XYZ file of C-alpha atoms in Angstrom:
686
model
C -96.651 75.589 26.229
C -92.970 75.580 27.231
C -91.122 78.867 27.566
C -87.818 77.213 26.641
C -86.420 76.342 23.256
C -86.944 77.748 19.817
C -90.291 76.884 18.337
C -91.614 77.029 14.825
C -95.155 78.072 15.602
C -97.378 79.167 12.780
C -99.636 82.102 13.497
C -103.291 81.706 12.634
C -103.801 82.319 8.921
C -106.340 84.890 7.942
C -109.400 83.465 6.217
C -110.626 85.964 3.700
C -114.395 85.822 3.480
C -116.116 87.549 0.617
C -119.138 89.208 2.194
C -122.354 89.245 0.235
C -123.684 92.625 -0.936
C -126.991 91.551 0.557
C -125.396 91.608 4.013
C -125.191 95.377 4.206
C -122.944 95.893 1.179
C -119.722 95.277 3.126
C -116.546 95.181 1.059
C -113.972 92.408 1.037
C -110.701 93.008 2.905
C -108.084 94.797 0.818
C -104.306 95.011 0.927
C -102.789 97.564 3.295
C -101.029 100.677 2.056
C -98.210 102.717 3.585
C -100.724 105.407 4.558
C -102.879 102.767 6.250
C -99.939 101.766 8.434
C -99.029 105.347 9.280
C -102.631 106.091 10.240
C -103.076 103.122 12.589
C -103.850 104.467 16.089
C -101.257 103.531 18.719
C -102.298 102.817 22.307
C -100.016 103.068 25.318
C -99.397 104.146 28.914
C -102.354 102.114 30.192
C -103.243 102.932 33.816
C -105.789 100.947 35.846
C -107.799 102.870 38.440
C -107.179 101.999 42.123
C -110.473 100.092 42.356
C -109.893 98.320 39.023
C -113.127 99.641 37.553
C -111.711 101.970 34.905
C -108.624 102.344 32.803
C -106.813 105.313 31.260
C -104.701 105.088 28.131
C -103.041 107.349 25.593
C -104.134 107.099 21.980
C -101.965 108.522 19.191
C -103.521 109.824 15.981
C -102.079 111.246 12.771
C -102.395 114.938 11.979
C -101.412 115.275 8.321
C -102.059 119.007 8.271
C -99.643 119.464 11.164
C -97.291 116.752 9.786
C -97.204 115.089 13.201
C -98.653 112.522 15.556
C -100.838 113.832 18.392
C -101.637 111.956 21.612
C -104.761 112.295 23.723
C -105.979 110.623 26.917
C -108.928 108.237 26.860
C -110.853 106.426 29.586
C -112.685 103.112 29.384
C -114.457 100.863 31.873
C -112.513 97.710 32.705
C -115.115 95.597 30.882
C -114.460 97.568 27.669
C -117.604 99.704 27.795
C -118.038 103.485 27.929
C -114.888 104.406 26.052
C -114.448 108.198 26.171
C -111.871 110.728 24.998
C -110.987 112.954 27.975
C -108.562 115.488 26.483
C -108.460 117.380 23.199
C -105.635 119.915 23.478
C -104.110 121.111 20.231
C -100.647 119.863 21.198
C -101.857 116.691 22.863
C -101.466 115.205 26.339
C -99.561 112.343 27.954
C -98.739 110.464 31.178
C -102.189 110.067 32.757
C -101.956 109.095 36.440
C -104.801 108.285 38.862
C -104.954 109.859 42.303
C -104.906 107.451 45.250
C -108.712 107.536 45.545
C -109.451 107.526 41.801
C -111.280 110.864 41.869
C -108.683 112.879 39.962
C -106.343 112.404 37.038
C -102.986 114.127 36.657
C -101.445 114.419 33.210
C -98.829 116.357 31.270
C -99.693 118.888 28.590
C -98.119 121.699 26.630
C -100.984 124.139 26.208
C -98.898 126.708 24.359
C -96.065 126.524 21.854
C -94.181 129.083 23.925
C -94.657 127.521 27.370
C -93.055 124.434 28.954
C -94.986 121.237 29.646
C -96.874 121.365 32.964
C -98.913 119.087 35.223
C -102.672 119.414 34.802
C -105.466 118.015 36.967
C -108.840 116.733 35.798
C -111.699 115.427 37.940
C -112.754 111.946 36.888
C -116.394 112.983 37.315
C -115.943 115.607 34.590
C -115.120 119.275 34.159
C -112.270 121.324 32.762
C -108.633 120.470 33.350
C -106.576 123.020 35.269
C -102.825 123.544 35.377
C -101.300 122.594 38.725
C -97.706 123.709 38.077
C -96.091 126.811 36.628
C -92.592 125.399 36.554
C -89.997 127.386 34.566
C -88.862 124.244 32.695
C -90.816 121.331 31.252
C -92.071 118.715 33.679
C -91.845 114.921 33.185
C -91.994 111.595 35.093
C -94.968 112.376 37.323
C -96.179 110.215 40.254
C -98.749 110.739 43.024
C -97.801 110.222 46.632
C -99.906 107.408 48.176
C -101.867 109.857 50.338
C -102.682 112.105 47.371
C -101.136 115.235 48.885
C -98.134 115.505 46.541
C -97.270 114.894 42.904
C -93.597 114.242 42.224
C -91.922 115.196 38.954
C -88.550 115.585 37.252
C -87.490 118.824 35.558
C -84.315 120.426 34.273
C -82.817 123.230 36.333
C -83.666 126.702 35.135
C -80.892 128.526 33.256
C -79.358 131.367 35.233
C -80.258 134.986 34.404
C -76.788 135.373 32.909
C -77.311 132.335 30.659
C -80.701 133.658 29.550
C -79.276 137.087 28.774
C -76.503 135.560 26.658
C -78.990 133.404 24.766
C -81.237 136.410 24.070
C -78.241 138.356 22.757
C -77.146 135.402 20.586
C -73.934 135.317 22.599
C -74.424 131.585 22.505
C -71.124 129.809 21.883
C -71.356 126.609 23.922
C -69.030 123.924 25.223
C -69.864 120.649 23.486
C -71.468 118.046 25.785
C -71.362 120.600 28.582
C -74.357 122.688 27.489
C -76.947 121.036 29.703
C -78.850 121.684 32.895
C -79.092 118.956 35.515
C -82.473 117.253 35.927
C -83.766 117.026 39.475
C -86.697 115.663 41.419
C -89.399 118.016 42.687
C -92.808 117.667 44.264
C -95.836 119.941 44.152
C -98.494 120.139 46.844
C -101.810 119.291 45.204
C -103.864 121.604 47.406
C -101.844 124.773 46.866
C -99.723 124.226 43.762
C -96.623 125.095 45.773
C -93.559 123.212 44.504
C -90.449 122.239 46.427
C -87.174 120.693 45.399
C -86.452 117.113 46.526
C -82.919 116.630 45.128
C -80.124 119.065 44.436
C -76.501 118.782 43.388
C -74.137 117.911 40.569
C -76.139 114.972 39.208
C -79.332 114.202 37.301
C -82.205 111.992 38.394
C -82.588 109.447 35.594
C -85.475 107.623 37.293
C -87.224 107.301 40.635
C -89.937 105.338 42.462
C -91.884 106.081 45.628
C -92.243 103.366 48.249
C -95.749 102.014 48.747
C -96.174 103.835 52.043
C -94.794 107.069 50.559
C -92.055 107.424 53.160
C -89.052 106.652 50.945
C -87.741 107.042 47.402
C -85.354 105.119 45.192
C -83.488 106.990 42.484
C -81.054 106.352 39.668
C -78.583 109.246 39.806
C -76.421 109.949 36.789
C -73.529 112.450 36.630
C -75.471 114.408 33.997
C -78.503 114.006 31.704
C -76.434 112.949 28.662
C -77.488 109.626 27.161
C -73.916 108.439 26.801
C -73.208 108.807 30.512
C -76.194 106.817 31.755
C -73.895 103.824 32.351
C -72.435 105.828 35.235
C -75.774 106.015 37.029
C -76.085 104.507 40.520
C -78.960 103.488 42.783
C -79.724 105.707 45.783
C -82.420 105.605 48.436
C -83.705 108.649 50.350
C -86.591 109.770 52.503
C -89.544 111.063 50.472
C -88.397 114.671 51.003
C -84.900 113.867 49.707
C -83.168 113.660 53.090
C -81.118 110.761 54.480
C -79.574 109.879 51.087
C -77.789 106.524 50.873
C -75.893 105.199 47.867
C -76.489 101.488 47.226
C -74.387 100.747 44.117
C -70.939 101.813 42.966
C -69.904 100.377 39.609
C -69.540 101.110 35.902
C -72.818 99.677 34.630
C -76.262 101.205 34.263
C -79.105 100.328 36.632
C -82.788 100.841 35.883
C -86.195 100.507 37.507
C -85.104 100.617 41.148
C -87.971 100.153 43.624
C -88.403 99.349 47.291
C -89.973 96.144 48.561
C -93.352 96.454 50.339
C -91.595 96.420 53.738
C -88.919 98.922 52.563
C -86.185 96.406 53.425
C -84.917 95.645 49.902
C -84.357 97.512 46.664
C -84.933 95.777 43.343
C -83.334 96.944 40.099
C -82.421 95.638 36.648
C -79.072 95.858 34.881
C -77.451 94.396 31.780
C -74.703 92.840 33.842
C -73.933 89.789 35.981
C -73.618 89.145 39.710
C -70.492 91.246 40.286
C -71.910 94.223 38.311
C -68.433 94.648 36.926
C -69.076 94.344 33.211
C -71.947 95.318 30.932
C -73.438 93.883 27.744
C -75.433 90.962 29.058
C -79.136 90.191 28.878
C -80.890 92.336 31.483
C -80.960 90.643 34.897
C -82.714 91.172 38.272
C -80.802 92.324 41.348
C -81.629 92.870 45.026
C -79.719 95.007 47.528
C -80.591 95.809 51.159
C -82.117 99.280 51.485
C -79.526 100.051 54.152
C -76.702 98.989 51.818
C -74.790 95.749 51.564
C -74.227 92.754 49.325
C -76.000 92.718 45.956
C -77.731 89.522 44.876
C -78.527 88.446 41.314
C -81.951 86.842 41.442
C -82.258 84.683 38.295
C -78.751 84.296 36.851
C -79.435 81.320 34.568
C -82.670 82.441 32.943
C -81.123 83.845 29.769
C -83.997 86.110 28.770
C -83.942 89.884 28.763
C -85.693 90.806 32.022
C -86.753 94.266 30.929
C -89.267 95.365 33.611
C -90.064 94.125 37.108
C -92.503 94.759 39.951
C -92.908 93.445 43.493
C -95.911 91.273 44.326
C -98.329 92.443 47.009
C -96.597 90.637 49.852
C -93.064 90.960 48.484
C -92.504 87.212 48.184
C -92.373 87.302 44.389
C -91.270 89.609 41.618
C -93.211 89.775 38.372
C -91.118 90.303 35.265
C -91.742 91.299 31.661
C -89.213 89.157 29.797
C -87.937 89.279 26.225
C -87.762 85.691 24.974
C -86.751 86.382 21.388
C -89.746 86.537 19.057
C -92.213 86.770 21.965
C -92.619 88.411 25.370
C -93.376 86.523 28.584
C -94.666 87.521 31.990
C -92.797 85.578 34.663
C -92.964 85.227 38.437
C -89.645 84.939 40.285
C -89.582 83.675 43.872
C -87.497 86.049 46.005
C -86.348 83.326 48.404
C -84.979 80.759 45.948
C -85.136 82.385 42.490
C -87.598 79.793 41.171
C -89.323 80.973 37.987
C -92.907 80.354 36.906
C -94.542 81.444 33.671
C -97.581 83.679 34.126
C -98.236 84.469 30.442
C -96.761 82.949 27.284
C -98.156 83.468 23.787
C -97.216 84.547 20.282
C -97.292 88.245 21.092
C -95.249 91.272 22.113
C -96.296 93.228 25.192
C -95.997 96.959 25.846
C -97.014 99.467 28.515
C -96.846 96.646 31.096
C -97.527 97.414 34.745
C -98.673 95.489 37.805
C -101.069 96.597 40.544
C -100.308 94.661 43.740
C -103.529 95.723 45.483
C -105.552 93.951 42.798
C -102.922 91.362 41.799
C -103.560 92.501 38.227
C -101.382 93.101 35.184
C -102.097 95.714 32.502
C -100.465 95.791 29.076
C -100.898 96.368 25.373
C -100.734 93.189 23.339
C -99.337 93.207 19.804
C -100.131 90.190 17.630
C -100.245 89.255 13.962
C -103.855 90.498 13.831
C -103.564 93.595 16.047
C -101.118 96.491 16.508
C -101.859 96.499 20.232
C -105.056 96.914 22.207
C -105.121 97.169 26.009
C -105.562 93.985 28.048
C -105.648 93.100 31.740
C -104.880 89.828 33.506
C -105.075 88.573 37.070
C -102.080 86.510 38.151
C -103.052 82.918 37.481
C -105.881 83.989 35.186
C -106.272 84.532 31.455
C -105.831 87.798 29.545
C -108.976 89.916 29.110
C -109.221 92.413 26.277
C -110.344 95.890 27.353
C -110.095 98.151 24.299
C -111.240 97.115 20.842
C -109.685 99.820 18.688
C -108.099 97.321 16.304
C -110.711 94.563 16.236
C -111.837 95.379 12.703
C -108.373 95.188 11.119
C -108.701 91.561 9.897
C -112.071 92.478 8.368
C -110.715 95.600 6.660
C -107.372 94.344 5.433
C -105.744 91.280 3.955
C -102.876 90.429 6.273
C -99.823 88.268 5.630
C -99.350 84.913 7.259
C -96.652 85.184 9.926
C -94.695 82.314 11.433
C -91.544 81.481 13.352
C -88.799 79.654 11.505
C -85.458 78.284 12.709
C -82.258 77.395 10.890
C -78.636 76.568 11.618
C -76.004 79.273 11.458
C -72.710 78.611 9.741
C -71.236 77.262 12.987
C -74.275 75.120 13.820
C -75.942 77.538 16.262
C -79.732 77.469 16.006
C -81.122 80.828 14.886
C -84.732 81.996 15.003
C -86.635 84.528 12.963
C -90.038 85.620 11.707
C -91.256 84.928 8.188
C -94.039 86.848 6.447
C -95.675 85.309 3.377
C -96.916 87.069 0.239
C -100.685 87.553 0.340
C -101.335 85.197 -2.562
C -98.708 82.637 -1.579
C -98.766 79.361 -3.479
C -96.737 76.439 -2.203
C -94.031 75.418 -4.650
C -93.551 78.920 -6.046
C -90.340 80.857 -5.376
C -90.872 84.457 -4.295
C -88.705 87.581 -4.110
C -87.351 88.179 -0.615
C -86.774 91.296 1.496
C -84.494 90.710 4.489
C -85.061 93.163 7.351
C -82.609 93.233 10.269
C -83.580 94.836 13.581
C -81.807 97.610 15.440
C -80.037 97.378 18.771
C -78.437 94.987 18.071
C -79.372 94.012 21.645
C -83.073 93.619 20.842
C -85.184 91.196 18.830
C -87.900 91.142 16.214
C -91.167 89.955 17.756
C -94.687 88.967 16.785
C -97.000 91.688 15.567
C -95.029 93.850 13.133
C -97.065 96.956 12.267
C -94.454 99.629 11.605
C -94.686 101.945 8.627
C -90.889 101.901 8.691
C -90.815 98.175 7.858
C -94.233 97.957 6.100
C -94.225 94.153 5.851
C -97.954 94.207 5.023
C -97.260 96.375 1.963
C -94.351 94.217 0.836
C -96.492 91.097 1.197
C -99.241 92.723 -0.855
C -96.770 93.289 -3.686
C -95.549 89.712 -3.814
C -92.540 89.793 -1.495
C -91.666 87.332 1.244
C -90.103 89.062 4.269
C -87.550 87.540 6.649
C -86.746 89.110 10.024
C -83.833 87.151 11.516
C -82.894 87.361 15.195
C -79.230 87.098 14.385
C -76.339 86.629 16.813
C -76.355 89.603 19.183
C -80.138 89.540 19.713
C -81.703 89.452 23.173
C -83.709 86.612 24.671
C -81.480 83.712 23.622
C -78.944 83.610 26.435
C -75.796 85.603 27.166
C -73.573 83.586 24.851
C -75.835 84.398 21.898
C -75.977 88.090 22.830
C -72.270 88.439 23.559
C -71.143 87.041 20.236
C -70.820 90.735 19.368
C -68.180 91.232 22.070
C -64.711 91.309 20.558
C -65.900 91.647 16.955
C -69.107 93.318 15.893
C -69.532 91.189 12.780
C -68.469 87.683 13.702
C -71.453 85.405 13.132
C -74.313 87.912 12.848
C -74.129 88.506 9.096
C -73.511 84.801 8.517
C -76.672 84.033 10.504
C -78.604 86.327 8.160
C -77.237 84.704 5.025
C -77.795 81.210 6.445
C -81.453 82.131 6.925
C -81.642 83.280 3.315
C -80.096 80.036 2.082
C -82.479 78.040 4.278
C -85.470 79.606 2.527
C -83.903 79.087 -0.884
C -83.246 75.458 0.023
C -86.907 75.015 0.953
C -87.890 76.203 -2.522
C -89.664 79.292 -1.163
C -87.349 82.105 -2.266
C -85.952 83.169 -5.622
C -82.291 83.811 -4.834
C -81.973 86.077 -7.875
C -84.610 88.512 -6.569
C -83.660 89.687 -3.091
C -83.338 93.009 -1.234
C -81.794 93.949 2.115
C -82.895 96.740 4.489
C -82.580 97.854 8.115
C -82.270 100.847 10.446
C -79.632 101.653 13.089
C -77.975 98.303 13.873
C -80.075 97.007 10.987
C -78.368 99.672 8.875
C -74.969 98.584 10.203
C -75.889 95.080 9.074
C -76.966 96.297 5.632
C -73.650 98.116 5.196
C -71.806 94.947 6.194
C -73.834 92.654 3.955
C -73.372 94.712 0.776
C -69.591 94.617 1.303
C -69.720 90.865 1.988
C -71.929 89.579 -0.851
C -73.333 90.681 -4.200
C -76.392 88.433 -3.936
C -78.878 91.228 -3.212
C -80.293 93.184 -6.140
C -81.019 96.256 -3.989
C -80.457 97.534 -0.472
C -81.484 100.347 1.852
C -79.359 101.370 4.821
C -81.017 103.573 7.435
C -78.803 105.359 9.985
C -76.048 102.801 9.508
C -72.426 102.919 10.670
C -69.621 102.967 8.119
C -66.448 103.655 10.100
C -66.343 102.409 13.690
C -63.389 104.633 14.603
C -65.124 107.890 13.662
C -68.467 106.521 14.850
C -67.068 105.999 18.346
C -66.198 109.678 18.601
C -69.240 111.095 16.791
C -72.047 109.220 18.544
C -73.725 110.266 21.790
C -73.116 106.786 23.249
C -70.018 104.625 23.537
C -71.158 102.132 26.176
C -71.869 99.271 23.807
C -69.014 99.884 21.416
C -66.249 99.548 23.993
C -66.897 95.839 24.680
C -67.508 95.184 20.987
C -63.997 96.238 20.040
C -62.028 95.763 23.250
C -61.355 99.366 24.238
C -61.593 102.961 23.083
C -59.841 103.961 19.832
C -57.901 106.780 21.540
C -56.367 104.607 24.280
C -52.696 103.722 24.312
C -52.318 100.532 22.266
C -55.901 101.018 21.057
C -57.389 98.082 19.127
C -57.641 100.150 15.946
C -57.129 97.089 13.782
C -60.273 95.542 15.285
C -62.260 98.743 14.760
C -61.164 99.082 11.149
C -61.477 95.390 10.293
C -65.163 95.454 11.221
C -65.900 98.805 9.566
C -67.928 98.357 6.362
C -66.016 101.277 4.870
C -62.841 99.172 4.746
C -64.452 96.858 2.206
C -66.651 99.356 0.371
C -64.745 98.646 -2.852
C -66.553 95.278 -2.919
C -70.013 96.863 -3.224
C -71.975 96.266 -6.420
C -75.494 96.399 -4.908
C -77.586 99.491 -5.770
C -78.083 101.030 -2.322
C -80.078 103.822 -0.728
C -78.839 105.599 2.398
C -81.243 107.445 4.717
C -80.442 109.447 7.838
C -81.821 112.193 10.057
C -79.881 115.440 9.850
C -79.873 115.745 13.661
C -79.189 112.081 14.451
C -76.976 111.977 17.549
C -76.910 108.176 17.865
C -75.583 107.352 14.387
C -74.654 110.795 13.083
C -75.128 111.831 9.478
C -71.386 111.703 8.591
C -71.545 107.900 8.870
C -74.058 107.731 6.030
C -72.081 110.307 4.057
C -68.883 108.226 4.352
C -70.602 105.049 3.186
C -72.519 106.761 0.399
C -69.410 108.461 -0.979
C -67.578 105.141 -0.952
C -70.369 103.328 -2.798
C -70.758 106.181 -5.268
C -67.027 106.082 -5.990
C -67.428 102.483 -7.190
C -69.871 103.646 -9.865
C -72.765 101.875 -8.139
C -76.256 103.365 -8.303
C -76.884 105.065 -4.977
C -78.648 107.986 -3.280
C -78.337 109.574 0.151
C -81.539 111.078 1.570
C -81.324 113.363 4.598
C -84.408 114.279 6.664
C -84.172 117.787 8.187
C -85.035 118.185 11.888
C -85.067 114.415 12.446
C -83.038 112.511 14.999
C -82.366 108.777 15.104
C -85.963 107.860 14.280
C -87.985 109.792 11.730
C -91.150 111.247 13.294
C -92.694 113.677 10.814
C -95.464 112.015 8.812
C -94.239 113.165 5.409
C -90.736 111.921 6.162
C -92.108 108.520 7.169
C -94.166 108.346 3.984
C -91.158 109.340 1.882
C -88.952 106.641 3.423
C -91.373 103.843 2.644
C -92.131 105.185 -0.840
C -88.521 105.627 -1.862
C -87.567 102.155 -0.658
C -90.522 100.517 -2.407
C -89.618 102.406 -5.583
C -86.012 101.190 -5.280
C -86.930 97.554 -4.633
C -89.535 97.482 -7.378
C -87.022 98.906 -9.826
C -84.084 96.650 -9.069
C -85.708 93.464 -7.780
C -88.984 93.275 -9.692
C -88.068 95.431 -12.708
C -91.313 97.352 -12.521
C -92.396 100.841 -11.525
C -93.867 102.009 -8.238
C -96.717 104.492 -7.951
C -95.874 106.701 -4.990
C -98.499 106.986 -2.294
C -99.487 110.533 -1.453
C -100.659 112.391 1.615
C -104.436 111.979 2.014
C -106.146 114.842 0.227
C -103.232 115.401 -2.153
C -103.971 112.481 -4.495
C -104.265 114.732 -7.561
C -100.718 116.030 -7.253
C -97.939 114.633 -9.437
C -96.306 111.699 -7.574
C -92.622 111.904 -6.751
C -90.016 109.734 -8.451
C -86.322 109.114 -8.008
C -83.788 109.840 -10.709
C -81.535 107.333 -12.421
C -78.425 109.331 -11.614
C -75.754 108.217 -9.153
């Protein structure tokens, strides 16, 4: 199957078989609920043992009593047998890493609410885990040295005694965006537990990778640990003890995933830039630079996909890449000598937790599809994927799932646009159905196969008679730089028109009832919702999650400005600032046009799209006399994590859509075990 072009490929429909009571009394599949989606286990951080015989992974489970998700480490044989939970700490564990000989497992755990996260060691043969570190600050980003004598980690510097004393005395006035400690690289000797610093200075280590022989390190050094300053990170190479530091890049774009070639001659990294590394906001590309410094080479400049992760082959002649190709992920092989690209894996799926083991020439990943939220798979280069875990195998037998397919349409200017369409469970050809349009965040991302989020709950919408459209509008990744960079110079140029063209395409096919439609999205999807409700009155209801209202104030309030500068052509506080461009593309400017009943949702501690953005938009909509509510989740940042908050979001949106689109009531789902309590409702007041 070709990796190029936009394809309308229908996913396999689910055949619902009514099982006979005589065959063990099994029940027929039922529709999914919001709680079902929240309670789906999530698998990630898959790690293959050095000999390829076993595999570690992290499994997340819901803890309703604690109102949280807890992660534990599991082990399974590579053939899928002997699956075993290894850790059971109250606060969970993460980041399992095999020792070089496969006899021990290092992982991170917080064994006390009052103590920082530390490295723990567990023998693969069994026994109790023991803490290796007693670092004064929480440890992250762990990696074994190839000889097994050291474990490297990143940790924030410890506050000074004076800073601690002030904090204890509540003498804690702080300088905004200056109240941080730098994050540096350390290593701990496995035999003794003695730790030593590897890097030191006025910078933070944003990422690192040991060479295969353990003699050298690559690092991404950023001026500080603030998210908004990551674009100022640069690639460095040092000896494994931090000495002999050499800077390899010097530019204004962010680099990621730097790693040395097997012979330590070259450093590979990815960046959302082009060959001169002079401008950002492109699909992520591959770059090579000599480890001694010198000219930087872009490896696959014409590919047009988002090359998100990369790894050297065993002999260094090729680079394997996890690529975003719009609605699907690919695994590619790029020839280092000539940049020739071959497809290693192409299917209707999204891949996560991808890694490559050169010693075994084997890939490991989770694989999300229309029938599975993501089990762990392995694949030899040139071979076929092999499923290892089977956590989600029973989902098609337990639940009725919507048909999912790729559709394409022409944007207003003729550009081909791609998206995913989910059908109502009892779809009948020739019938027009209500539609919910969901736009993804980013916007430099894409909606892909295998949607299982309780935030989008497409399975629940499909069960209640809705068709769901997820358009990869202009600005999405995986469709070439021109498609992505349509956002540059004007945030809403063609993107919202792409969305509406997709809606009209479905109406034209006789599939959608244009008088019964809703719009929703989070982050950039919320920006889009705010734009759409000021642009058209065709939607009966809308929900805007963490959406921007005023791009001028948003630029100053948010913890990141990297993307917004190219969108609008400069900062709003520059001399001759393009304020007219900022304001023209701010939904708040046209809020007087809004007639769509709209919900606004935001986390109280959201640093990415701060709460005042939702307040501005909500006040503007409310002023028009339009039905609206603003819901704020305490303690939450840009993505809501607490289980009850996630349940509330889905409930309140379903209630809103049912009321305005379907003109019927919604029975709120409750926390398991609390079914007898009175369900919540929303008021009719503005």
